Amino acid sequence: MLNIAGVGRRVRVYVGESTQWEHRPLYRAILEFLRREGAAGASVLRGIAGFGATSRIHTAVILRLSEDLPIVIEWVDAPDRVERLLPRLCEMVTEGLVTVEDVQVVKYRHRPVRTDLPEQLRVAEVMSSSIVSVRPDTPVDELVRLLVAGGYRAAPVIDANEQVVGLVTNSDLVERGGLALRLDLLVSMSPETFERELATLAASGKTAADLMTSPAVTIRADATVLSAARLMAERRLKRLPVVDAAGRLLGMVSRVDLLRTVAEGYPLPEEPPAPTRRPRLVGEIMRTRVPTVPPQATLAEVLEAVVSTRLNRAVVVDEQRRVVGIITDAELVRRLGERPGVIAALMRRTAAVPTADDVRARDLMIRDVVTTQPEVPIEVAIRQMLTQQRKILPVVDPAGRLLGVVDRYDLLRALAGQS
């Protein structure tokens, strides 16, 4: 972790409480963005009154609590990190004010870096307590709206005693709830399409109880993070509800939470652990079966490659197999979501793949590709993946030629000690 003691930068973002970004409050989206990118820390302050460019006064007077109150997000970090993240943050603030100033950081303390999952570290220390939970009778459209607003991908279902009785995941919403596309794709659609999809869900009359996976696989807050990693790897789960001894919900722990314990570091034990085998390397855990397409591939070829594995991604390579881009399902939805047949193909609901003579892989790919190499230790790859906000890392040789890929599941399995 970067030491920012000394001269740092303070960024302040002034927005309205109701300002949205991808169907959720902008201030939440900014916090999640900064957290994913490894920022040192940020706070959200809620004003009691204020006015902006419109000169309209917003106030928290008791009879006007629904007004669009002012929100200030304050973020202090190292100058180079601010320089790297500020352009993206400014893109998110379509209405508001962003200021930057130098500050003197007197003290900033963080956890020391680790290269494994410490056996004494408990789930309670890494879980997220800021979650969305619902009751069995929560309508499915309300459930989706809550998940999207909070930026979540699953919700525990709790009874009147706060005990977990089930879990509604992305897959449950699609397979049992009739959601046309996964949440991570839904947020990329237009507001009109989003509201139309929610109206369809509301008309179904289904509730969380109709969709949830029950009983849910949970983990105790006093369990070790290593046991959580092993359970998630063995059951191929992305997240676990965290409960107390009585089964009452306390929070959620995800793959990213566990990977972050390595990327950010946690306290070392008083006695150093006995030496173990050498650090595992990316080349030992990478998968070599990678869906690839050339830059001139057609839309039909791109869609076929993207849906061919659970990665929901395809790597674009040139004639020498050098990596030149990545195509994700979310990027396809952002660019082509309204084109007939694209959503059905991405959700594997049809064998007929749409064609388009005017679209090629080079028009759809993300050119800013973060890669790694086989001799890189896995903890370095984890840090890359989290700070650069990537779900997969192509593994390349010194000439940039594709050798394989690693994703979050591969890295979690390695940390859990599984082959």
Short mmCIF file of C-alpha atoms in Angstrom, two decimals:
data_model
loop_
_atom_site.label_atom_id
_atom_site.label_comp_id
_atom_site.label_asym_id
_atom_site.label_seq_id
_atom_site.Cartn_x
_atom_site.Cartn_y
_atom_site.Cartn_z
CA MET A 1 0.00 0.00 0.00
CA LEU A 2 1.15 3.51 -0.79
CA ASN A 3 2.28 5.73 2.08
CA ILE A 4 0.63 9.14 1.63
CA ALA A 5 2.09 10.85 4.72
CA GLY A 6 3.40 14.22 3.54
CA VAL A 7 1.88 16.17 0.68
CA GLY A 8 -1.35 14.62 -0.54
CA ARG A 9 -4.35 15.71 -2.59
CA ARG A 10 -7.89 16.32 -1.39
CA VAL A 11 -10.68 15.92 -3.89
CA ARG A 12 -14.14 17.23 -3.09
CA VAL A 13 -17.17 16.32 -5.19
CA TYR A 14 -20.37 18.36 -4.75
CA VAL A 15 -23.52 16.69 -6.09
CA GLY A 16 -27.20 16.32 -5.31
CA GLU A 17 -28.46 13.41 -3.24
CA SER A 18 -30.79 12.27 -6.02
CA THR A 19 -28.19 12.40 -8.80
CA GLN A 20 -27.98 8.96 -10.42
CA TRP A 21 -25.28 6.91 -12.11
CA GLU A 22 -26.32 3.65 -13.81
CA HIS A 23 -29.64 3.56 -11.91
CA ARG A 24 -28.15 4.13 -8.43
CA PRO A 25 -27.13 7.18 -6.37
CA LEU A 26 -24.02 8.82 -7.79
CA TYR A 27 -22.36 9.18 -4.39
CA ARG A 28 -22.61 5.42 -3.83
CA ALA A 29 -21.22 4.73 -7.29
CA ILE A 30 -18.27 7.06 -6.62
CA LEU A 31 -17.51 5.39 -3.28
CA GLU A 32 -17.59 1.94 -4.87
CA PHE A 33 -15.35 3.14 -7.72
CA LEU A 34 -12.77 4.58 -5.32
CA ARG A 35 -12.85 1.46 -3.14
CA ARG A 36 -12.38 -0.87 -6.12
CA GLU A 37 -9.48 1.23 -7.38
CA GLY A 38 -7.65 0.99 -4.04
CA ALA A 39 -8.10 4.61 -2.93
CA ALA A 40 -6.85 5.44 0.56
CA GLY A 41 -10.31 6.44 1.79
CA ALA A 42 -13.31 8.69 1.21
CA SER A 43 -16.25 10.07 3.18
CA VAL A 44 -19.74 11.24 2.23
CA LEU A 45 -21.18 14.31 4.00
CA ARG A 46 -24.87 15.22 3.75
CA GLY A 47 -25.75 18.89 3.87
CA ILE A 48 -28.75 20.46 5.55
CA ALA A 49 -29.19 23.20 2.94
CA GLY A 50 -27.56 24.59 -0.18
CA PHE A 51 -27.96 25.72 -3.76
CA GLY A 52 -26.04 25.15 -6.97
CA ALA A 53 -26.02 26.28 -10.59
CA THR A 54 -29.82 26.35 -10.75
CA SER A 55 -29.94 28.79 -7.77
CA ARG A 56 -32.71 26.63 -6.28
CA ILE A 57 -32.34 26.22 -2.51
CA HIS A 58 -32.44 22.64 -1.19
CA THR A 59 -33.16 22.18 2.49
CA ALA A 60 -33.71 19.48 5.09
CA VAL A 61 -36.63 21.23 6.76
CA ILE A 62 -38.94 18.55 8.17
CA LEU A 63 -41.70 19.17 5.64
CA ARG A 64 -39.29 19.00 2.69
CA LEU A 65 -37.27 15.88 3.39
CA SER A 66 -37.78 14.68 -0.14
CA GLU A 67 -35.77 17.58 -1.59
CA ASP A 68 -32.51 16.93 -3.40
CA LEU A 69 -30.12 17.69 -0.52
CA PRO A 70 -26.47 18.55 -1.19
CA ILE A 71 -23.88 15.77 -0.88
CA VAL A 72 -20.11 16.24 -0.54
CA ILE A 73 -17.73 13.35 -1.20
CA GLU A 74 -14.29 14.03 0.28
CA TRP A 75 -11.34 11.91 -0.85
CA VAL A 76 -7.72 12.29 0.30
CA ASP A 77 -4.99 10.31 -1.43
CA ALA A 78 -1.51 10.30 -2.93
CA PRO A 79 -1.04 12.75 -5.85
CA ASP A 80 -0.28 10.05 -8.44
CA ARG A 81 -3.36 8.03 -7.53
CA VAL A 82 -5.55 11.13 -7.70
CA GLU A 83 -4.08 11.92 -11.10
CA ARG A 84 -4.88 8.40 -12.31
CA LEU A 85 -8.47 8.19 -11.02
CA LEU A 86 -9.64 11.79 -11.39
CA PRO A 87 -10.50 11.66 -15.14
CA ARG A 88 -12.84 8.72 -14.63
CA LEU A 89 -14.42 10.35 -11.57
CA CYS A 90 -15.04 13.54 -13.53
CA GLU A 91 -16.76 11.52 -16.27
CA MET A 92 -19.20 10.22 -13.64
CA VAL A 93 -20.05 13.71 -12.37
CA THR A 94 -22.28 14.94 -15.20
CA GLU A 95 -23.93 17.51 -12.88
CA GLY A 96 -21.95 18.93 -9.97
CA LEU A 97 -18.62 20.39 -8.94
CA VAL A 98 -15.20 18.76 -8.46
CA THR A 99 -12.31 20.54 -6.70
CA VAL A 100 -8.71 19.45 -6.02
CA GLU A 101 -6.22 20.94 -3.56
CA ASP A 102 -2.93 19.99 -1.92
CA VAL A 103 -3.09 18.99 1.75
CA GLN A 104 -0.50 18.06 4.36
CA VAL A 105 -1.08 14.49 5.55
CA VAL A 106 0.25 14.20 9.11
CA LYS A 107 -0.47 10.51 9.59
CA TYR A 108 -1.94 7.69 7.53
CA ARG A 109 -1.78 4.16 8.87
CA HIS A 110 -2.67 1.05 6.92
CA ARG A 111 -2.31 -2.68 7.28
CA PRO A 112 0.98 -4.34 6.39
CA VAL A 113 1.01 -6.44 3.23
CA ARG A 114 0.54 -10.21 3.41
CA THR A 115 1.06 -12.81 0.72
CA ASP A 116 -1.46 -15.41 1.91
CA LEU A 117 -4.72 -15.83 3.80
CA PRO A 118 -3.76 -15.72 7.50
CA GLU A 119 -5.35 -18.59 9.38
CA GLN A 120 -6.15 -16.48 12.44
CA LEU A 121 -8.04 -13.77 10.46
CA ARG A 122 -11.80 -14.00 10.94
CA VAL A 123 -14.59 -13.39 8.46
CA ALA A 124 -15.98 -10.60 10.66
CA GLU A 125 -12.83 -8.58 9.96
CA VAL A 126 -13.21 -8.59 6.17
CA MET A 127 -16.96 -8.88 5.55
CA SER A 128 -19.13 -6.04 4.31
CA SER A 129 -21.84 -4.99 6.76
CA SER A 130 -23.38 -2.52 4.29
CA ILE A 131 -25.68 -4.86 2.38
CA VAL A 132 -29.21 -5.18 1.04
CA SER A 133 -31.48 -7.77 2.62
CA VAL A 134 -35.14 -8.49 1.87
CA ARG A 135 -38.10 -10.33 3.32
CA PRO A 136 -39.68 -13.38 1.69
CA ASP A 137 -42.65 -11.28 0.54
CA THR A 138 -40.55 -8.56 -1.14
CA PRO A 139 -41.76 -8.17 -4.76
CA VAL A 140 -39.15 -9.11 -7.34
CA ASP A 141 -39.20 -5.71 -9.06
CA GLU A 142 -38.52 -3.97 -5.74
CA LEU A 143 -35.72 -6.46 -5.07
CA VAL A 144 -34.05 -5.68 -8.40
CA ARG A 145 -34.35 -1.94 -7.82
CA LEU A 146 -32.71 -2.28 -4.38
CA LEU A 147 -29.84 -4.35 -5.76
CA VAL A 148 -29.15 -1.98 -8.63
CA ALA A 149 -29.36 1.12 -6.41
CA GLY A 150 -26.80 -0.36 -4.02
CA GLY A 151 -24.56 -1.85 -6.69
CA TYR A 152 -25.10 -5.38 -5.32
CA ARG A 153 -25.52 -8.68 -7.15
CA ALA A 154 -27.28 -10.77 -4.49
CA ALA A 155 -29.54 -10.27 -1.48
CA PRO A 156 -30.02 -12.48 1.61
CA VAL A 157 -33.63 -13.20 2.49
CA ILE A 158 -34.35 -12.89 6.21
CA ASP A 159 -37.36 -13.71 8.37
CA ALA A 160 -38.89 -11.69 11.22
CA ASN A 161 -36.07 -12.83 13.53
CA GLU A 162 -33.37 -11.58 11.12
CA GLN A 163 -32.38 -15.18 10.41
CA VAL A 164 -31.25 -16.04 6.88
CA VAL A 165 -33.77 -18.26 5.12
CA GLY A 166 -32.44 -17.95 1.58
CA LEU A 167 -30.36 -16.02 -0.93
CA VAL A 168 -31.44 -14.43 -4.21
CA THR A 169 -28.61 -14.26 -6.74
CA ASN A 170 -28.19 -13.07 -10.30
CA SER A 171 -28.86 -16.60 -11.53
CA ASP A 172 -32.05 -16.89 -9.46
CA LEU A 173 -33.38 -13.64 -10.91
CA VAL A 174 -32.78 -14.85 -14.46
CA GLU A 175 -33.75 -18.51 -14.13
CA ARG A 176 -36.70 -18.26 -11.71
CA GLY A 177 -37.66 -14.60 -11.80
CA GLY A 178 -37.77 -14.10 -15.54
CA LEU A 179 -35.24 -11.25 -15.63
CA ALA A 180 -34.24 -10.80 -19.26
CA LEU A 181 -30.55 -10.25 -18.51
CA ARG A 182 -28.16 -10.32 -15.58
CA LEU A 183 -27.93 -7.33 -13.25
CA ASP A 184 -24.45 -6.39 -14.43
CA LEU A 185 -25.84 -6.16 -17.97
CA LEU A 186 -29.14 -4.57 -16.98
CA VAL A 187 -27.41 -1.48 -15.57
CA SER A 188 -25.90 -0.83 -18.99
CA MET A 189 -29.30 -0.53 -20.65
CA SER A 190 -31.18 2.71 -21.24
CA PRO A 191 -33.46 4.05 -18.46
CA GLU A 192 -36.49 3.25 -20.62
CA THR A 193 -35.42 -0.38 -21.08
CA PHE A 194 -34.63 -0.64 -17.37
CA GLU A 195 -38.08 0.60 -16.31
CA ARG A 196 -39.78 -1.59 -18.91
CA GLU A 197 -38.01 -4.65 -17.51
CA LEU A 198 -39.05 -3.76 -13.95
CA ALA A 199 -42.67 -3.36 -15.07
CA THR A 200 -42.57 -6.85 -16.58
CA LEU A 201 -41.22 -8.25 -13.33
CA ALA A 202 -43.90 -6.45 -11.30
CA ALA A 203 -46.62 -7.93 -13.50
CA SER A 204 -45.40 -11.44 -12.71
CA GLY A 205 -46.38 -11.05 -9.04
CA LYS A 206 -43.37 -13.06 -7.90
CA THR A 207 -41.62 -12.42 -4.60
CA ALA A 208 -38.22 -13.20 -3.10
CA ALA A 209 -39.61 -16.43 -1.66
CA ASP A 210 -40.41 -17.65 -5.20
CA LEU A 211 -36.85 -17.08 -6.41
CA MET A 212 -34.49 -17.65 -3.51
CA THR A 213 -32.07 -20.53 -3.15
CA SER A 214 -32.95 -22.14 0.15
CA PRO A 215 -31.40 -23.05 2.45
CA ALA A 216 -28.64 -20.56 1.78
CA VAL A 217 -25.01 -21.54 2.28
CA THR A 218 -23.82 -19.28 5.11
CA ILE A 219 -20.71 -18.84 7.22
CA ARG A 220 -20.21 -17.77 10.82
CA ALA A 221 -18.62 -14.43 11.54
CA ASP A 222 -16.00 -16.13 13.76
CA ALA A 223 -14.93 -18.56 11.01
CA THR A 224 -11.53 -18.00 9.42
CA VAL A 225 -11.17 -16.35 6.05
CA LEU A 226 -9.29 -19.44 4.90
CA SER A 227 -12.31 -21.63 5.62
CA ALA A 228 -14.52 -19.12 3.78
CA ALA A 229 -12.20 -19.25 0.76
CA ARG A 230 -12.27 -23.06 0.75
CA LEU A 231 -16.06 -23.18 1.03
CA MET A 232 -16.53 -20.67 -1.79
CA ALA A 233 -14.02 -22.45 -4.00
CA GLU A 234 -15.50 -25.91 -3.38
CA ARG A 235 -19.10 -24.76 -3.94
CA ARG A 236 -18.18 -22.31 -6.73
CA LEU A 237 -19.88 -19.46 -4.86
CA LYS A 238 -19.18 -15.76 -5.35
CA ARG A 239 -20.42 -14.65 -1.92
CA LEU A 240 -21.64 -15.94 1.44
CA PRO A 241 -24.09 -14.41 3.96
CA VAL A 242 -22.33 -14.01 7.31
CA VAL A 243 -24.35 -14.98 10.39
CA ASP A 244 -24.02 -15.17 14.16
CA ALA A 245 -24.47 -18.31 16.29
CA ALA A 246 -28.27 -17.98 16.00
CA GLY A 247 -28.23 -17.66 12.21
CA ARG A 248 -28.98 -13.93 12.24
CA LEU A 249 -27.60 -11.91 9.35
CA LEU A 250 -24.51 -9.79 10.09
CA GLY A 251 -23.10 -9.09 6.62
CA MET A 252 -21.77 -10.62 3.41
CA VAL A 253 -18.34 -11.79 2.35
CA SER A 254 -17.42 -12.04 -1.32
CA ARG A 255 -14.56 -13.30 -3.46
CA VAL A 256 -13.34 -9.73 -3.79
CA ASP A 257 -13.34 -9.27 0.00
CA LEU A 258 -11.12 -12.33 0.38
CA LEU A 259 -8.79 -11.36 -2.46
CA ARG A 260 -8.51 -7.89 -0.97
CA THR A 261 -7.07 -9.36 2.25
CA VAL A 262 -4.01 -10.23 0.18
CA ALA A 263 -3.99 -7.10 -1.98
CA GLU A 264 -4.32 -4.71 0.95
CA GLY A 265 -2.66 -6.74 3.70
CA TYR A 266 -3.85 -7.58 7.22
CA PRO A 267 -2.05 -7.70 10.56
CA LEU A 268 0.73 -10.24 10.84
CA PRO A 269 0.52 -12.77 13.69
CA GLU A 270 2.68 -12.18 16.74
CA GLU A 271 4.71 -15.27 15.88
CA PRO A 272 5.62 -15.63 12.19
CA PRO A 273 4.18 -18.78 10.62
CA ALA A 274 6.42 -21.70 9.77
CA PRO A 275 7.90 -21.49 6.26
CA THR A 276 5.69 -23.03 3.59
CA ARG A 277 6.23 -23.84 -0.08
CA ARG A 278 7.41 -21.04 -2.35
CA PRO A 279 4.81 -18.46 -3.49
CA ARG A 280 2.56 -19.77 -6.22
CA LEU A 281 2.94 -18.19 -9.63
CA VAL A 282 0.36 -17.17 -12.21
CA GLY A 283 1.67 -19.74 -14.66
CA GLU A 284 0.78 -22.55 -12.25
CA ILE A 285 -2.90 -21.64 -12.02
CA MET A 286 -3.75 -20.03 -15.36
CA ARG A 287 -6.23 -21.67 -17.71
CA THR A 288 -5.04 -22.18 -21.27
CA ARG A 289 -8.46 -22.60 -22.88
CA VAL A 290 -9.16 -19.00 -23.83
CA PRO A 291 -11.87 -17.79 -26.26
CA THR A 292 -10.12 -15.60 -28.83
CA VAL A 293 -11.11 -13.70 -31.96
CA PRO A 294 -9.13 -11.69 -34.51
CA PRO A 295 -9.75 -7.93 -34.87
CA GLN A 296 -11.69 -8.53 -38.11
CA ALA A 297 -14.09 -11.10 -36.55
CA THR A 298 -17.79 -10.55 -37.27
CA LEU A 299 -20.45 -9.87 -34.64
CA ALA A 300 -21.65 -13.46 -34.89
CA GLU A 301 -18.12 -14.77 -34.26
CA VAL A 302 -17.64 -12.38 -31.35
CA LEU A 303 -20.90 -13.40 -29.65
CA GLU A 304 -20.11 -17.09 -30.11
CA ALA A 305 -16.69 -16.63 -28.49
CA VAL A 306 -17.96 -14.49 -25.59
CA VAL A 307 -20.60 -17.03 -24.53
CA SER A 308 -18.40 -20.10 -25.08
CA THR A 309 -17.07 -20.15 -21.48
CA ARG A 310 -18.13 -18.89 -18.06
CA LEU A 311 -15.74 -15.95 -18.45
CA ASN A 312 -18.27 -14.07 -20.65
CA ARG A 313 -15.28 -12.51 -22.37
CA ALA A 314 -13.15 -12.97 -25.46
CA VAL A 315 -9.56 -11.88 -25.99
CA VAL A 316 -8.77 -10.15 -29.28
CA VAL A 317 -5.42 -11.27 -30.72
CA ASP A 318 -3.53 -10.39 -33.88
CA GLU A 319 -1.90 -12.81 -36.33
CA GLN A 320 1.03 -13.37 -33.94
CA ARG A 321 -1.40 -14.02 -31.03
CA ARG A 322 -0.45 -10.75 -29.40
CA VAL A 323 -3.22 -9.36 -27.18
CA VAL A 324 -4.73 -6.19 -28.66
CA GLY A 325 -8.05 -5.99 -26.80
CA ILE A 326 -10.77 -7.64 -24.73
CA ILE A 327 -14.49 -7.90 -25.49
CA THR A 328 -16.89 -8.31 -22.54
CA ASP A 329 -20.59 -9.07 -22.48
CA ALA A 330 -21.20 -5.81 -20.58
CA GLU A 331 -19.39 -3.81 -23.26
CA LEU A 332 -21.48 -5.48 -25.96
CA VAL A 333 -24.66 -4.52 -24.14
CA ARG A 334 -23.47 -0.93 -23.75
CA ARG A 335 -22.76 -0.64 -27.45
CA LEU A 336 -25.30 -2.98 -29.05
CA GLY A 337 -27.92 -3.67 -26.38
CA GLU A 338 -30.84 -2.38 -28.41
CA ARG A 339 -29.84 -4.35 -31.51
CA PRO A 340 -32.24 -7.29 -32.05
CA GLY A 341 -30.94 -10.68 -30.94
CA VAL A 342 -27.86 -9.48 -29.02
CA ILE A 343 -29.33 -9.93 -25.53
CA ALA A 344 -30.83 -13.32 -26.40
CA ALA A 345 -27.47 -14.49 -27.73
CA LEU A 346 -25.56 -13.26 -24.66
CA MET A 347 -28.04 -14.95 -22.33
CA ARG A 348 -27.76 -18.17 -24.40
CA ARG A 349 -31.48 -18.14 -25.13
CA THR A 350 -31.16 -18.72 -28.85
CA ALA A 351 -28.99 -20.68 -31.23
CA ALA A 352 -29.50 -18.03 -33.92
CA VAL A 353 -26.71 -15.48 -33.56
CA PRO A 354 -27.46 -12.01 -34.99
CA THR A 355 -25.31 -10.82 -37.85
CA ALA A 356 -24.14 -7.34 -38.78
CA ASP A 357 -21.94 -6.61 -41.75
CA ASP A 358 -20.88 -3.25 -40.34
CA VAL A 359 -19.54 -4.45 -36.96
CA ARG A 360 -16.18 -6.08 -36.28
CA ALA A 361 -14.32 -7.13 -33.15
CA ARG A 362 -12.00 -4.12 -33.40
CA ASP A 363 -15.08 -1.86 -33.11
CA LEU A 364 -16.25 -3.56 -29.90
CA MET A 365 -13.06 -4.29 -27.99
CA ILE A 366 -11.63 -2.53 -24.96
CA ARG A 367 -8.13 -1.49 -25.96
CA ASP A 368 -6.81 -0.71 -22.47
CA VAL A 369 -5.84 -4.29 -21.55
CA VAL A 370 -4.10 -5.14 -18.28
CA THR A 371 -1.98 -8.29 -18.67
CA THR A 372 0.29 -10.35 -16.45
CA GLN A 373 3.05 -12.90 -17.01
CA PRO A 374 3.39 -16.53 -15.88
CA GLU A 375 6.32 -15.85 -13.51
CA VAL A 376 4.36 -13.23 -11.53
CA PRO A 377 3.37 -14.27 -7.94
CA ILE A 378 -0.38 -14.63 -7.52
CA GLU A 379 -0.57 -11.92 -4.84
CA VAL A 380 0.82 -9.43 -7.37
CA ALA A 381 -1.81 -10.53 -9.90
CA ILE A 382 -4.53 -10.11 -7.26
CA ARG A 383 -3.35 -6.59 -6.57
CA GLN A 384 -3.35 -5.83 -10.30
CA MET A 385 -6.83 -7.24 -10.75
CA LEU A 386 -8.35 -5.23 -7.90
CA THR A 387 -6.58 -1.90 -8.42
CA GLN A 388 -7.24 -1.96 -12.17
CA GLN A 389 -10.82 -3.19 -11.69
CA ARG A 390 -10.52 -6.24 -13.92
CA LYS A 391 -12.27 -9.61 -13.70
CA ILE A 392 -9.71 -11.45 -15.81
CA LEU A 393 -6.04 -10.98 -16.62
CA PRO A 394 -4.64 -12.33 -19.89
CA VAL A 395 -1.30 -14.05 -19.29
CA VAL A 396 1.29 -13.18 -21.95
CA ASP A 397 4.91 -13.92 -22.79
CA PRO A 398 7.54 -11.12 -23.05
CA ALA A 399 6.45 -10.45 -26.64
CA GLY A 400 2.81 -9.96 -25.58
CA ARG A 401 1.61 -13.26 -27.04
CA LEU A 402 -1.34 -14.89 -25.27
CA LEU A 403 -0.58 -17.91 -23.08
CA GLY A 404 -3.72 -18.13 -20.93
CA VAL A 405 -5.92 -16.20 -18.48
CA VAL A 406 -6.62 -16.06 -14.76
CA ASP A 407 -9.81 -14.83 -13.14
CA ARG A 408 -11.01 -14.25 -9.58
CA TYR A 409 -12.09 -17.84 -9.13
CA ASP A 410 -8.67 -19.15 -10.18
CA LEU A 411 -6.93 -16.84 -7.70
CA LEU A 412 -9.34 -17.69 -4.88
CA ARG A 413 -8.76 -21.41 -5.41
CA ALA A 414 -5.02 -20.83 -5.24
CA LEU A 415 -5.36 -18.94 -1.97
CA ALA A 416 -7.57 -21.71 -0.60
CA GLY A 417 -4.81 -24.20 -1.36
CA GLN A 418 -6.68 -26.06 -4.07
CA SER A 419 -5.12 -27.33 -7.29
#
